[in-house]
PDB file of C-alpha atoms in Angstrom:
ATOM      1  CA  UNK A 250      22.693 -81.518 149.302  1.00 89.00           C
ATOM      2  CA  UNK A 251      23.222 -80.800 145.734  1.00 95.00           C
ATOM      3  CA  UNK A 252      25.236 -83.793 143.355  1.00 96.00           C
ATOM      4  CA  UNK A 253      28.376 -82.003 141.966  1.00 97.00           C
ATOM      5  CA  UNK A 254      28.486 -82.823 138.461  1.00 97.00           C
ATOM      6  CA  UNK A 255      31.612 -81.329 135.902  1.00 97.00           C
ATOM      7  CA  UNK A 256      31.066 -80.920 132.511  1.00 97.00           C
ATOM      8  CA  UNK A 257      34.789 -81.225 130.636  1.00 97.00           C
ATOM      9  CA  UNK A 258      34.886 -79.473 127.797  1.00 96.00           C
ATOM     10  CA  UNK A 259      37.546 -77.729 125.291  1.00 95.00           C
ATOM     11  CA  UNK A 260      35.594 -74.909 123.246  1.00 92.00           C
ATOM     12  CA  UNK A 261      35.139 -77.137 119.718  1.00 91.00           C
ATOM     13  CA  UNK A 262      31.270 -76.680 118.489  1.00 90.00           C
ATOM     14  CA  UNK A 263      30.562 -80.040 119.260  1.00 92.00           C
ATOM     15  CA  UNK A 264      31.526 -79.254 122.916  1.00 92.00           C
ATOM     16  CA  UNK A 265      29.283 -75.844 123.144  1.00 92.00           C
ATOM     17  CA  UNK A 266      26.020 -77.551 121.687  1.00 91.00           C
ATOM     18  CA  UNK A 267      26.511 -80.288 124.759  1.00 94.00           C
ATOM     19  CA  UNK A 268      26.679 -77.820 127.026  1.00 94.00           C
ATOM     20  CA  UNK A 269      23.619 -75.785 125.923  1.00 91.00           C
ATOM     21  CA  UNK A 270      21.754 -78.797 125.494  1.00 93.00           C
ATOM     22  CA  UNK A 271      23.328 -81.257 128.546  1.00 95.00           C
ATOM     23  CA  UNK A 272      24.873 -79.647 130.888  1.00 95.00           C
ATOM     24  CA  UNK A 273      22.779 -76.951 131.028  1.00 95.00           C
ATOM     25  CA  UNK A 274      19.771 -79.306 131.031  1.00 96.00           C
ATOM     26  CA  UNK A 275      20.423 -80.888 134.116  1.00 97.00           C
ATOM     27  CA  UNK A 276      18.160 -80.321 137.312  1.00 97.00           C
ATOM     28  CA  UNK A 277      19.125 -77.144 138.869  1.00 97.00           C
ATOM     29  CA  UNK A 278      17.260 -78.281 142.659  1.00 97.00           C
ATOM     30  CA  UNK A 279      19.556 -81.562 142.309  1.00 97.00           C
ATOM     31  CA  UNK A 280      22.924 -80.724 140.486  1.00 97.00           C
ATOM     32  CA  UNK A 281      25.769 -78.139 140.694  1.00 97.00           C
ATOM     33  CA  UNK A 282      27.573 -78.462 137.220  1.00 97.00           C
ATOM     34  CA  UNK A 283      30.758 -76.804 137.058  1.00 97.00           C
ATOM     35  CA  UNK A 284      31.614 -76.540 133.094  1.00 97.00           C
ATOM     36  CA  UNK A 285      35.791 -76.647 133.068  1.00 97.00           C
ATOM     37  CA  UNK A 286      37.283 -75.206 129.621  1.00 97.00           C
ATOM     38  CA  UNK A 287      40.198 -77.728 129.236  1.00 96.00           C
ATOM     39  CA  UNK A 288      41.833 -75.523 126.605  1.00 94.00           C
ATOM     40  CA  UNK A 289      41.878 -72.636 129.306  1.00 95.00           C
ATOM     41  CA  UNK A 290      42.823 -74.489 132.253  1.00 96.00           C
ATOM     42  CA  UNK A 291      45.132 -77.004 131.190  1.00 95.00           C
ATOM     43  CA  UNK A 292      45.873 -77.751 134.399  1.00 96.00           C
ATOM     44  CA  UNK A 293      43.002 -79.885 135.153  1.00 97.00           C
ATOM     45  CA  UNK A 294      43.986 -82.129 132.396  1.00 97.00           C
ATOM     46  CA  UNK A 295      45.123 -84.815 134.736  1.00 96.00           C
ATOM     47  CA  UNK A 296      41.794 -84.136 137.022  1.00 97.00           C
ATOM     48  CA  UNK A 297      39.457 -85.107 134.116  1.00 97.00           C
ATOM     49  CA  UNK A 298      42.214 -88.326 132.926  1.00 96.00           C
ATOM     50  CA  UNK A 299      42.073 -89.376 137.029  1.00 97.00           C
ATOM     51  CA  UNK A 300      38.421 -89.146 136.627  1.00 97.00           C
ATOM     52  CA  UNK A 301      38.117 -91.246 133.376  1.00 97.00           C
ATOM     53  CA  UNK A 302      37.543 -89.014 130.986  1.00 97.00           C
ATOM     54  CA  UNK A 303      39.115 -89.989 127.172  1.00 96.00           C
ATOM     55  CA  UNK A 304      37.384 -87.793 125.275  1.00 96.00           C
ATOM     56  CA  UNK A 305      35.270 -84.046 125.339  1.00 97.00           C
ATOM     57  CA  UNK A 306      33.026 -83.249 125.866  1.00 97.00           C
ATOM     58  CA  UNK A 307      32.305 -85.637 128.440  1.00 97.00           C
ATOM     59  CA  UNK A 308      30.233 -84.939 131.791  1.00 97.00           C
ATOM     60  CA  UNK A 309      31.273 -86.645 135.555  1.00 97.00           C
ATOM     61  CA  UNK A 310      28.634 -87.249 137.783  1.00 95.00           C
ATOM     62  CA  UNK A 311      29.870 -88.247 140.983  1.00 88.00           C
ATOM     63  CA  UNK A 312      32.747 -91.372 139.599  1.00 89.00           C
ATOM     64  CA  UNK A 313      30.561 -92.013 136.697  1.00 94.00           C
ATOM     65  CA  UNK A 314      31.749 -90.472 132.986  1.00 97.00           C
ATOM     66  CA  UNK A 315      29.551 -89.751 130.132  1.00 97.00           C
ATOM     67  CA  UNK A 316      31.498 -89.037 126.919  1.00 97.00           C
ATOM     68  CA  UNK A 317      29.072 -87.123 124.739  1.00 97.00           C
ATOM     69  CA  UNK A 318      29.400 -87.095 120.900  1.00 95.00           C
ATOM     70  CA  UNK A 319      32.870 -86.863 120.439  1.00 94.00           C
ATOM     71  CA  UNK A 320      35.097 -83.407 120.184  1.00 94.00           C
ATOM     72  CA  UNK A 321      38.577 -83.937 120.931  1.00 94.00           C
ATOM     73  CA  UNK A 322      40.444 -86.558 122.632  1.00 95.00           C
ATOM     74  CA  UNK A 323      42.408 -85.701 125.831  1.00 94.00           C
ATOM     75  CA  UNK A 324      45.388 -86.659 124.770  1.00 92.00           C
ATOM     76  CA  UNK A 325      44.813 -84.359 121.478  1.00 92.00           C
ATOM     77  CA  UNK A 326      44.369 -81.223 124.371  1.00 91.00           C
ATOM     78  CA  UNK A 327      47.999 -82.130 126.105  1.00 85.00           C
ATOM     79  CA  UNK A 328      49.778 -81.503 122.531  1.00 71.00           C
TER      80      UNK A 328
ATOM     81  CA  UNK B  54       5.780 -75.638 127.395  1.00 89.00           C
ATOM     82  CA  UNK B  55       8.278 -78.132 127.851  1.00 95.00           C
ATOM     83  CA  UNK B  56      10.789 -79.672 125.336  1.00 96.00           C
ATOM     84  CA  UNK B  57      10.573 -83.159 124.244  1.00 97.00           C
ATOM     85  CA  UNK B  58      13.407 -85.155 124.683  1.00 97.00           C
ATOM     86  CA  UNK B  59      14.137 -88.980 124.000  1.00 97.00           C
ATOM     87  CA  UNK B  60      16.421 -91.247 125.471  1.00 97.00           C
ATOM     88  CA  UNK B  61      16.565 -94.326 123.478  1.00 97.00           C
ATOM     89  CA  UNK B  62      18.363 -97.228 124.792  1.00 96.00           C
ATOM     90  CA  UNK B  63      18.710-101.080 124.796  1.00 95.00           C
ATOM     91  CA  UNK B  64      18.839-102.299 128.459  1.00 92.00           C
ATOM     92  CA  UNK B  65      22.764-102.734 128.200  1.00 91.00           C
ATOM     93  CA  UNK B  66      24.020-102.170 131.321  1.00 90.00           C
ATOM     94  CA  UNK B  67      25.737 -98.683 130.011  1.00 92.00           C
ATOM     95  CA  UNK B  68      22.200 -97.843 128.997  1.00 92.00           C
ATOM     96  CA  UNK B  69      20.631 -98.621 131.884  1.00 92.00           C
ATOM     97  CA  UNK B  70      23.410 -96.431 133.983  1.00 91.00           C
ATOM     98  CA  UNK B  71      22.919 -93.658 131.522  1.00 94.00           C
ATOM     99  CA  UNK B  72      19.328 -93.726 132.038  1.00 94.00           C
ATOM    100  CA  UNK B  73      19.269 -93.254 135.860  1.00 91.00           C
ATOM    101  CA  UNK B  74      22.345 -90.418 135.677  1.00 93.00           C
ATOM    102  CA  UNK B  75      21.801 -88.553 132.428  1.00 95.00           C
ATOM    103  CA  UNK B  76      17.877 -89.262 130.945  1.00 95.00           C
ATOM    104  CA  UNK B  77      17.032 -88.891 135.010  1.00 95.00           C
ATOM    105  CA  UNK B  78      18.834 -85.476 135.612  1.00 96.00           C
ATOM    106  CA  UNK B  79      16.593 -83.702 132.784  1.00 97.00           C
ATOM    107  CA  UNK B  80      15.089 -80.573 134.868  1.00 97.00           C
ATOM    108  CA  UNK B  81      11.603 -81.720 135.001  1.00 97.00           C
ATOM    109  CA  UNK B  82      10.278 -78.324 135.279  1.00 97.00           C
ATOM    110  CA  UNK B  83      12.171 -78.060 131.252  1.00 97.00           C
ATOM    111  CA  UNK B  84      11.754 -81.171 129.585  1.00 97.00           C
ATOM    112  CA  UNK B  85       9.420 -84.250 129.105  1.00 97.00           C
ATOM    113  CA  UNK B  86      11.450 -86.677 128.896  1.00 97.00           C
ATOM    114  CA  UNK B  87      10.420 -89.855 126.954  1.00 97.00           C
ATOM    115  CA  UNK B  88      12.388 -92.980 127.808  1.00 97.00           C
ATOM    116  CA  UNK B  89      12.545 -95.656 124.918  1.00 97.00           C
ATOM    117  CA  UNK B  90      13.522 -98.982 125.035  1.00 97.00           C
ATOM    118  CA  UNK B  91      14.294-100.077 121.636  1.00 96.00           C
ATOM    119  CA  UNK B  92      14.873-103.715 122.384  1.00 94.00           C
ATOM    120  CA  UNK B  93      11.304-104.101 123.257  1.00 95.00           C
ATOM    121  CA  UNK B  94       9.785-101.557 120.903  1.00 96.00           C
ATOM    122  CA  UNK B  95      11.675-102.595 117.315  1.00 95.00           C
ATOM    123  CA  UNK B  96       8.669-100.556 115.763  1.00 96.00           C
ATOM    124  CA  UNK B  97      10.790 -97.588 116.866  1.00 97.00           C
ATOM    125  CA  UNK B  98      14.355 -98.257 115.584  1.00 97.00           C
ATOM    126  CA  UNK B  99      13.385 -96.532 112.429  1.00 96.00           C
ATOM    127  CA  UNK B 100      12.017 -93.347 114.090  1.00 97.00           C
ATOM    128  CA  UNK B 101      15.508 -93.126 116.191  1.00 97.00           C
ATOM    129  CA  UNK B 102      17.798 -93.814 112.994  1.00 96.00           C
ATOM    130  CA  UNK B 103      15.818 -91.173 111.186  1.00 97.00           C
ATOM    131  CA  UNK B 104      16.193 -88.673 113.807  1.00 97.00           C
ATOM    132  CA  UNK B 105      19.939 -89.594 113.365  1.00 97.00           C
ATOM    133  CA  UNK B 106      20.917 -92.182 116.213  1.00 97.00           C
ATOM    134  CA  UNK B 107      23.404 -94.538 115.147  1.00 96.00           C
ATOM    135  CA  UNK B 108      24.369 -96.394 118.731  1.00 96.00           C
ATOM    136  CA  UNK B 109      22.496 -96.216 122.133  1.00 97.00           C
ATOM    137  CA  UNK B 110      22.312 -95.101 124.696  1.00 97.00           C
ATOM    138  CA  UNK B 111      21.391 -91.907 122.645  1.00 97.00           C
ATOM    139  CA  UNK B 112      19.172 -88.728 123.985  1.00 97.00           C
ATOM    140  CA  UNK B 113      17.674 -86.614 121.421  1.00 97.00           C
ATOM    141  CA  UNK B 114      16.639 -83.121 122.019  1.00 95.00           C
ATOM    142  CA  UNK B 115      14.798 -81.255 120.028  1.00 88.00           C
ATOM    143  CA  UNK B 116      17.330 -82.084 116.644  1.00 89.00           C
ATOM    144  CA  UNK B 117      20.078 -82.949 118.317  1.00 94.00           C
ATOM    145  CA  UNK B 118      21.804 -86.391 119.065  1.00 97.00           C
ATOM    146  CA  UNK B 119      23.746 -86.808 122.009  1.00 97.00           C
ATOM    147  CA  UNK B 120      25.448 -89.890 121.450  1.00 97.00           C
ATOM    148  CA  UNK B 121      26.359 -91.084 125.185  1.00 97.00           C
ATOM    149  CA  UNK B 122      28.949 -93.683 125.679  1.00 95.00           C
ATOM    150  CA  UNK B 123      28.322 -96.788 123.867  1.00 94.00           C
ATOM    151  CA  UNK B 124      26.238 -99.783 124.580  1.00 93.00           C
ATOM    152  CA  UNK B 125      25.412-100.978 121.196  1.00 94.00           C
ATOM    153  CA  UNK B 126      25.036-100.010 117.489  1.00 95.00           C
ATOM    154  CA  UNK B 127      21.632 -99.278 116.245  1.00 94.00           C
ATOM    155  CA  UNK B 128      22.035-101.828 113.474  1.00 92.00           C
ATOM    156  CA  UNK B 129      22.823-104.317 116.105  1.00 92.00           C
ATOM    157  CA  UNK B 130      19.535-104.174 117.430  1.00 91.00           C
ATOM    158  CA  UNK B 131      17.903-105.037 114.067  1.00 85.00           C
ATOM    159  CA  UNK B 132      19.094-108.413 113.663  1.00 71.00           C
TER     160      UNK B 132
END
């Protein structure tokens, strides 16, 4: 069984070179990343705050949060 | 071939989780992944701050720095 990991993100360049170069790094065999455009669903805002997420882009692996670099705050993405 | 990648870090506890859910989650099939602990290799704090790290845990691919949470500031580990 596969680790479900989501990769938060809200379209700023800092956001797409994580993704190329993070999200899409990890282990295919091991991980199904779901990459969630905040910007375009804005209704997951309050998933990725539940989950711990302060900042994109920032990846969850099962409760754990990685902010990467720093793009945008959350709060920044409710306005 | 594979692309080089480097996870520096420090042994701080965020490094250390970092290391087993980020560094570890590299596709092996797509990257070598080189795991450096800074803290017992000083030798190598200038190589990291010249490839641009300025607080680890950091993992550098190719040119890019993904700066990953924070555990400590690169200039902290100098003194």
């Amino acid at each position: 069984m596969k680790t479900k990991a989501v990769f938060y993100h809200a379209g700023c360049p800092v956001c797409v070179a994580a993704e190329q170069n993070i999200a899409a790094a990890l282990d295919p065999t091991r991980f199904d990343v779901e990459i969630v455009h905040l910007g375009r669903a804005p209704d997951r805002i309050a998933e990725a705050e539940r989950a711990g997420v302060k900042s994109v882009p920032a990846l969850v692996i099962q409760r754990a949060v990685y902010h990467i670099n720093f793009g945008a705050a959350l709060a920044d993405l409710k306005k």
